[in-house]
Coordinates of C-alpha atoms and ligand atoms in Angstrom, one line a residue:
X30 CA -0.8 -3.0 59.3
X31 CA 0.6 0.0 57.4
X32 CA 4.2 -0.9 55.8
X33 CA 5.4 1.9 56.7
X34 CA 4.5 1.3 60.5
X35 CA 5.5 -2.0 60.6
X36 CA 9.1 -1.4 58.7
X37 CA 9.7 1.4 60.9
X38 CA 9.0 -0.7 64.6
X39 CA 11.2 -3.6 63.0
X40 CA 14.0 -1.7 61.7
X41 CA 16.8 -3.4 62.7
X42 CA 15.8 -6.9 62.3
X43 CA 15.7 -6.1 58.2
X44 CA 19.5 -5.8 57.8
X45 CA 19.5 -9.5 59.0
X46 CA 16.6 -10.6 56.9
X47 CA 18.8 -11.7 53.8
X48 CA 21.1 -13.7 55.9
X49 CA 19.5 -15.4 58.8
X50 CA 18.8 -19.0 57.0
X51 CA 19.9 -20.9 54.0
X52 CA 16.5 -20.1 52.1
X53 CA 17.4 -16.5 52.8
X54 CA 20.8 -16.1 52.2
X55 CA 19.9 -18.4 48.7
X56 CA 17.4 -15.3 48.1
X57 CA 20.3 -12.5 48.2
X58 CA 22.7 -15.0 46.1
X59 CA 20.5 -15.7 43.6
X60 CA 19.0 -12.4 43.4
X61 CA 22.8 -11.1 43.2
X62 CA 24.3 -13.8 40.6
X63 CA 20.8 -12.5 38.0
X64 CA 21.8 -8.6 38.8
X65 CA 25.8 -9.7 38.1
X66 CA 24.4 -11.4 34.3
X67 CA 22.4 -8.2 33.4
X68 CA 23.5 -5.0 34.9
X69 CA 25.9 -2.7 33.0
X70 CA 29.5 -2.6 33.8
X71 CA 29.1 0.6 35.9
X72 CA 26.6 3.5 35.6
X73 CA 24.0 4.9 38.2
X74 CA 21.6 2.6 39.4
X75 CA 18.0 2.5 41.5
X76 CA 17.8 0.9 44.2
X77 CA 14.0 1.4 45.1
X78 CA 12.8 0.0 48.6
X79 CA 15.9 -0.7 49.1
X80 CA 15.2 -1.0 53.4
X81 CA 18.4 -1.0 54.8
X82 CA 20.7 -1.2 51.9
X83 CA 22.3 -4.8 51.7
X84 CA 21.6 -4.4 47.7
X85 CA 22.8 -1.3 47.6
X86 CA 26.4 -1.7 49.5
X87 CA 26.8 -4.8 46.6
X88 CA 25.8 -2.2 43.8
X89 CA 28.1 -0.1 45.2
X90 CA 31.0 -2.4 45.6
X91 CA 30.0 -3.6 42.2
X92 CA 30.7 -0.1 41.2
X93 CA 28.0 1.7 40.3
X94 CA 26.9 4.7 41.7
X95 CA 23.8 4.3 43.4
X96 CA 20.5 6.2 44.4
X97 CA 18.5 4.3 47.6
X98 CA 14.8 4.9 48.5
X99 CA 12.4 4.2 50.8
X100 CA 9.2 4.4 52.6
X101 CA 10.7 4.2 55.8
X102 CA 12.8 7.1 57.2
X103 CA 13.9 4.5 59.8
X104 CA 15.5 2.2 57.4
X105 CA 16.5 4.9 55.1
X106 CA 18.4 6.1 58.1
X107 CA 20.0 2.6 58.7
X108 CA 20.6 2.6 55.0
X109 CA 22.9 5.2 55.6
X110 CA 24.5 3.7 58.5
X111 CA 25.4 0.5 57.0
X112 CA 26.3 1.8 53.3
X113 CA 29.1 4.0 56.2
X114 CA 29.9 0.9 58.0
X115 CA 30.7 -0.8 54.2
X116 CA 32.9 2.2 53.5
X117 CA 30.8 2.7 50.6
X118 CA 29.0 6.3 51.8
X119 CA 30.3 8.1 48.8
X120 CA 29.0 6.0 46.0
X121 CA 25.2 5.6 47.6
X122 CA 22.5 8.6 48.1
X123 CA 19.6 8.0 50.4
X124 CA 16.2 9.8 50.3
X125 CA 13.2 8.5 51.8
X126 CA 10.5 8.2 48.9
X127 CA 7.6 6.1 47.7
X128 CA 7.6 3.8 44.7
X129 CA 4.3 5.7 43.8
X130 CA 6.2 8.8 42.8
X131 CA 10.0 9.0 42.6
X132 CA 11.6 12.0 43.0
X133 CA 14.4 11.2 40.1
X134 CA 14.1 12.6 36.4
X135 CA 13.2 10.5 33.5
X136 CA 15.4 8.3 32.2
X137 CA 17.9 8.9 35.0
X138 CA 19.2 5.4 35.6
X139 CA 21.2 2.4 33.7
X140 CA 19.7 0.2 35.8
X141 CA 16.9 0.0 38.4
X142 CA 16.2 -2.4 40.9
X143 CA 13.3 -2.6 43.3
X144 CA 14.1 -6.3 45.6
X145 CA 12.5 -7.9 48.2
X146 CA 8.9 -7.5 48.1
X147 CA 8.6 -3.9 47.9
X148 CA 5.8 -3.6 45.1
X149 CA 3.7 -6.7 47.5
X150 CA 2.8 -3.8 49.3
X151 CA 1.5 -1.6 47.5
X152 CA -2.2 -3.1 47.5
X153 CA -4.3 -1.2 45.4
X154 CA -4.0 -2.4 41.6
X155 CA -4.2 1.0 40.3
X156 CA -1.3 2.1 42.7
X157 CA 0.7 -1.2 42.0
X158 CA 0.3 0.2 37.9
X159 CA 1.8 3.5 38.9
X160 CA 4.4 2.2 40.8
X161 CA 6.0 -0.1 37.7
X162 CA 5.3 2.8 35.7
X163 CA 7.8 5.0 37.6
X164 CA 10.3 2.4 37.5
X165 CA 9.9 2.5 33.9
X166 CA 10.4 6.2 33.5
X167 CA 13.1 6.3 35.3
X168 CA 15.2 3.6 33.7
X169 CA 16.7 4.6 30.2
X170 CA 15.2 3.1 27.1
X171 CA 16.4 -0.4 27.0
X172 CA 18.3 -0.4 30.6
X173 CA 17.5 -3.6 33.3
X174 CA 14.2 -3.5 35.5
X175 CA 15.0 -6.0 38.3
X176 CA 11.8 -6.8 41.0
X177 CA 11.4 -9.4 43.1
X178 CA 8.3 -10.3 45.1
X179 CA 6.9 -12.8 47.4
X180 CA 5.4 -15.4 45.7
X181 CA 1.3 -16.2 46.8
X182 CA 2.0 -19.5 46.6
X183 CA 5.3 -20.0 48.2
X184 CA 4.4 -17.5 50.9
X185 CA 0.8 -19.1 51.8
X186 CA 2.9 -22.7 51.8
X187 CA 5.5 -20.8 54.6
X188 CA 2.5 -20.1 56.7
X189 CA 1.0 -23.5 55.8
X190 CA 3.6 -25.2 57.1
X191 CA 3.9 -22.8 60.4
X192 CA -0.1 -23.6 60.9
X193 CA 0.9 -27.7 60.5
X194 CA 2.8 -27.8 63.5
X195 CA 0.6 -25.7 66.0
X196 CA -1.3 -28.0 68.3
X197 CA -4.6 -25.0 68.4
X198 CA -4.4 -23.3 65.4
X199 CA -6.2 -20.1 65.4
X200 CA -9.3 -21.0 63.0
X201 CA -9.1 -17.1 62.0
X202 CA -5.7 -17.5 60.6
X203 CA -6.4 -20.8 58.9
X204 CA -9.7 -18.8 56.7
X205 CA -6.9 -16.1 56.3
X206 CA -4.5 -18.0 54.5
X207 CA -7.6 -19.5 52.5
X208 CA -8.5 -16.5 50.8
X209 CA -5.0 -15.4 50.8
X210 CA -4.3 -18.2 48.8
X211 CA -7.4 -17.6 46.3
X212 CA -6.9 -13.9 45.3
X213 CA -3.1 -12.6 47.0
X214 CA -4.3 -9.9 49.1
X215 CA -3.5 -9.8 52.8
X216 CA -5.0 -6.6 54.0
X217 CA -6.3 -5.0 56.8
X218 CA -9.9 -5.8 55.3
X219 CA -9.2 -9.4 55.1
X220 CA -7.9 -10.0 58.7
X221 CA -10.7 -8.1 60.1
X222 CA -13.3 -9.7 58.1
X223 CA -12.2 -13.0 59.4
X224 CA -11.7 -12.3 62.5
X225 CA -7.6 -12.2 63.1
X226 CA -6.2 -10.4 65.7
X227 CA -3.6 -9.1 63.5
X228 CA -1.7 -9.4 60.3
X229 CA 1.9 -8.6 59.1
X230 CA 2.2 -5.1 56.6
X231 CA -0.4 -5.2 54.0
X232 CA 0.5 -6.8 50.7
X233 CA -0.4 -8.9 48.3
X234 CA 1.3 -11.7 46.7
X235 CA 1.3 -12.5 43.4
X236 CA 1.4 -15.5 40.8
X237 CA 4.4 -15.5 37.8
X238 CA 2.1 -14.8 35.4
X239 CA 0.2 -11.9 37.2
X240 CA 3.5 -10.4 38.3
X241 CA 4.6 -10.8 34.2
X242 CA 1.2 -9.2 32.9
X243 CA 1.3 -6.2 35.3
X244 CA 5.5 -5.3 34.2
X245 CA 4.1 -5.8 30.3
X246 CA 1.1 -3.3 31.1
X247 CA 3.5 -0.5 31.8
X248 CA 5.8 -1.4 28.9
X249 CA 8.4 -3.7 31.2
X250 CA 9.0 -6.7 28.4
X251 CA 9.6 -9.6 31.3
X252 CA 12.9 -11.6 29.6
X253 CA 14.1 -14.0 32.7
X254 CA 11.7 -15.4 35.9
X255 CA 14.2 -16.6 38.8
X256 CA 13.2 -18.9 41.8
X257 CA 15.5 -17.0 44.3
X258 CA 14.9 -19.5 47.3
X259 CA 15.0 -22.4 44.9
X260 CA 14.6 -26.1 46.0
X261 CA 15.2 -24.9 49.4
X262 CA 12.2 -22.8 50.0
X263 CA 10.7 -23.0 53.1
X264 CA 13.4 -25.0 54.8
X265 CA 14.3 -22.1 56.9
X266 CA 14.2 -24.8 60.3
X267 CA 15.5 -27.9 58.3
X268 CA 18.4 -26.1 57.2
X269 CA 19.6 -24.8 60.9
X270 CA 21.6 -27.8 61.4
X271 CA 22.2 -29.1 58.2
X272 CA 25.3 -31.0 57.1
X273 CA 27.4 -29.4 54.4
X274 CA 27.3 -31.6 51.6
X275 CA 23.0 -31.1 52.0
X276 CA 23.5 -27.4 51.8
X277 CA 25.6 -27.2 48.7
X278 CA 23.2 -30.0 47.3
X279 CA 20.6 -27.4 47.9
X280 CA 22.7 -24.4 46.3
X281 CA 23.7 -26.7 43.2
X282 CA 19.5 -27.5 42.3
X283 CA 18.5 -23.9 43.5
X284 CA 21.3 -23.3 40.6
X285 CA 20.3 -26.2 37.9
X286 CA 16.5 -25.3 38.0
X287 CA 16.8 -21.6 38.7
X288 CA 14.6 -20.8 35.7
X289 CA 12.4 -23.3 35.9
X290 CA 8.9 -21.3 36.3
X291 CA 7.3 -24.4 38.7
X292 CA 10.0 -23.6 41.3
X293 CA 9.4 -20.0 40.9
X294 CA 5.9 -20.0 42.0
X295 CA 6.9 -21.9 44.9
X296 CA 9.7 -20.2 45.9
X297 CA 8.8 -17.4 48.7
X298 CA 10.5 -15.2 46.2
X299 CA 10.7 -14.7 42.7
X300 CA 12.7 -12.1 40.4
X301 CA 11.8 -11.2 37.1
X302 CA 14.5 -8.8 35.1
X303 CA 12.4 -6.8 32.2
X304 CA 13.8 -4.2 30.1
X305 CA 12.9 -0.8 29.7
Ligands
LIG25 C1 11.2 -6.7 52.9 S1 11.7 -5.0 52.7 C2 12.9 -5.2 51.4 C3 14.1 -4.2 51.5 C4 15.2 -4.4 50.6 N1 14.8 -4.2 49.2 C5 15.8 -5.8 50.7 O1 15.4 -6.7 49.8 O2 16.5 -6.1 51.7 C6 10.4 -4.2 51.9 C7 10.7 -2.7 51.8 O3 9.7 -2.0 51.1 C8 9.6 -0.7 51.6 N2 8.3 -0.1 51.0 C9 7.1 -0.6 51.3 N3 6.2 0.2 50.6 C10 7.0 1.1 49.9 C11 6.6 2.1 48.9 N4 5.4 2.4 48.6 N5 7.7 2.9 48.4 C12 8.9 2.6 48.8 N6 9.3 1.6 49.6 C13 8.3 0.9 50.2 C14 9.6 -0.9 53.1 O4 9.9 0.3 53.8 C15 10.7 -1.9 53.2 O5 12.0 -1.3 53.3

């Protein structure tokens, strides 16, 4: 399905999406905790993709002045809303805009952040390349490039462990998740070819090392890989009901090993700060 479609008809349920379980709400405090180690003490920052703006509102509170984008004039319009709601409206500037081609001057930013899985979907390799390279030109020599993407391995073990517990599996969904698995693209293409009914928005997921090659290519020098969900990842269920202690037992390993590039690759998400 086209991002942009599919972002648009589920709108609202993305301001919850960093919040709803422990695995998620580790992604946003991990992801935040990294930004809070390498950003500049102030200055204007990116926030590219940035859906309905939960990163931004903490950039702006952080205080930096900050430029949102995105795809989807639906969330870019909820970006709005909630950056209001935070009393943070005159500190954050929304345009809708693709990663492909930003509409800011080179070298306009101290910092630039594009979180979440935004590049995943942009699926052709050539297109991925120009997107990194725009996050490049628009970051200052030596200033922070922060991405985070979903992870091929930790997202096909999410829908692994969904397909474990159906009692009929859909046979299409299983050979989807195979050749997911082998090369990282979910596309249209694939679904069809298999048989699916249908898919989530296109993307494709990536391994540490291919994310790493594809920032160097376009002169992005990775210096730190985080595994945002951490030891936690997948647990979204297990979690629900979980007693204290286990959660901050999941926070304080999500915290020892988040560097650790094994956990990384199977965490749904991973960040990797490079430097312009
Ligand atoms: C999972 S959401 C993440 C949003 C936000 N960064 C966060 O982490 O909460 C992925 C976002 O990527 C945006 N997106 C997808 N393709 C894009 C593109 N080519 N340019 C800009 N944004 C894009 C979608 O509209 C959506 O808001």
């Amino acid at each position: 399905m086209d991002p942009r479609e599919y972002y648009a008809e589920h709108a609202e349920r993305e301001f919850e999406r960093l919040t709803e379980t422990l695995p998620k709400r580790l992604e946003f405090e991990h992801t935040v905790e990294t930004l809070d180690d390498v950003l500049p003490g102030g200055g204007r920052v990116l926030d590219a993709g940035g859906g309905p703006g939960r990163y931004s509102i903490w950039l702006a509170d952080r205080g930096h002045d900050v430029a949102h984008c995105d795809l989807t004039p639906e969330l870019v319009d909820l970006a709005r809303e909630t950056a209001a709601d935070a009393d943070v409206a005159d500190r954050v500037d929304h345009l809708a805009a693709d990663v492909r081609d930003l509409p800011y001057a080179d070298d306009a930013f101290d910092a630039v952040c594009c979180l979440g899985g935004v590049l995943n979907h942009v699926v052709d390799p050539g297109e991925r390349e120009r997107a990194v390279a725009e996050l490049r030109r628009v970051a200052k020599p030596g200033a922070p490039v922060a991405a985070s993407v979903i992870s091929r391995l930790g997202g096909v073990r999410y829908t692994l462990k969904q397909l474990a517990v159906e009692d009929d599996p859909d046979p299409a969904e299983v050979d989807v998740l195979e050749a997911v698995a082998r090369n990282g693209d979910f596309t249209e293409e694939i679904v069809e070819r298999h048989g699916q009914s249908e898919g989530w928005a296109r993307n494709h997921m990536f391994r540490v090392d291919e994310f790493e090659t594809l920032l160097d290519s376009q002169g992005l020098d990775a210096e730190r890989v985080v595994a945002l969900e951490g030891m936690a990842t997948n647990l979204h269920e297990e979690f629900a009901d979980a007693d204290d202690a286990v959660r901050d037992l999941a926070r304080t390993l999500g915290d020892a090993f988040r560097e650790d590039r094994a956990l990384a690759e199977l965490s749904e998400h991973f960040l990797v700060v490079a430097r312009a």
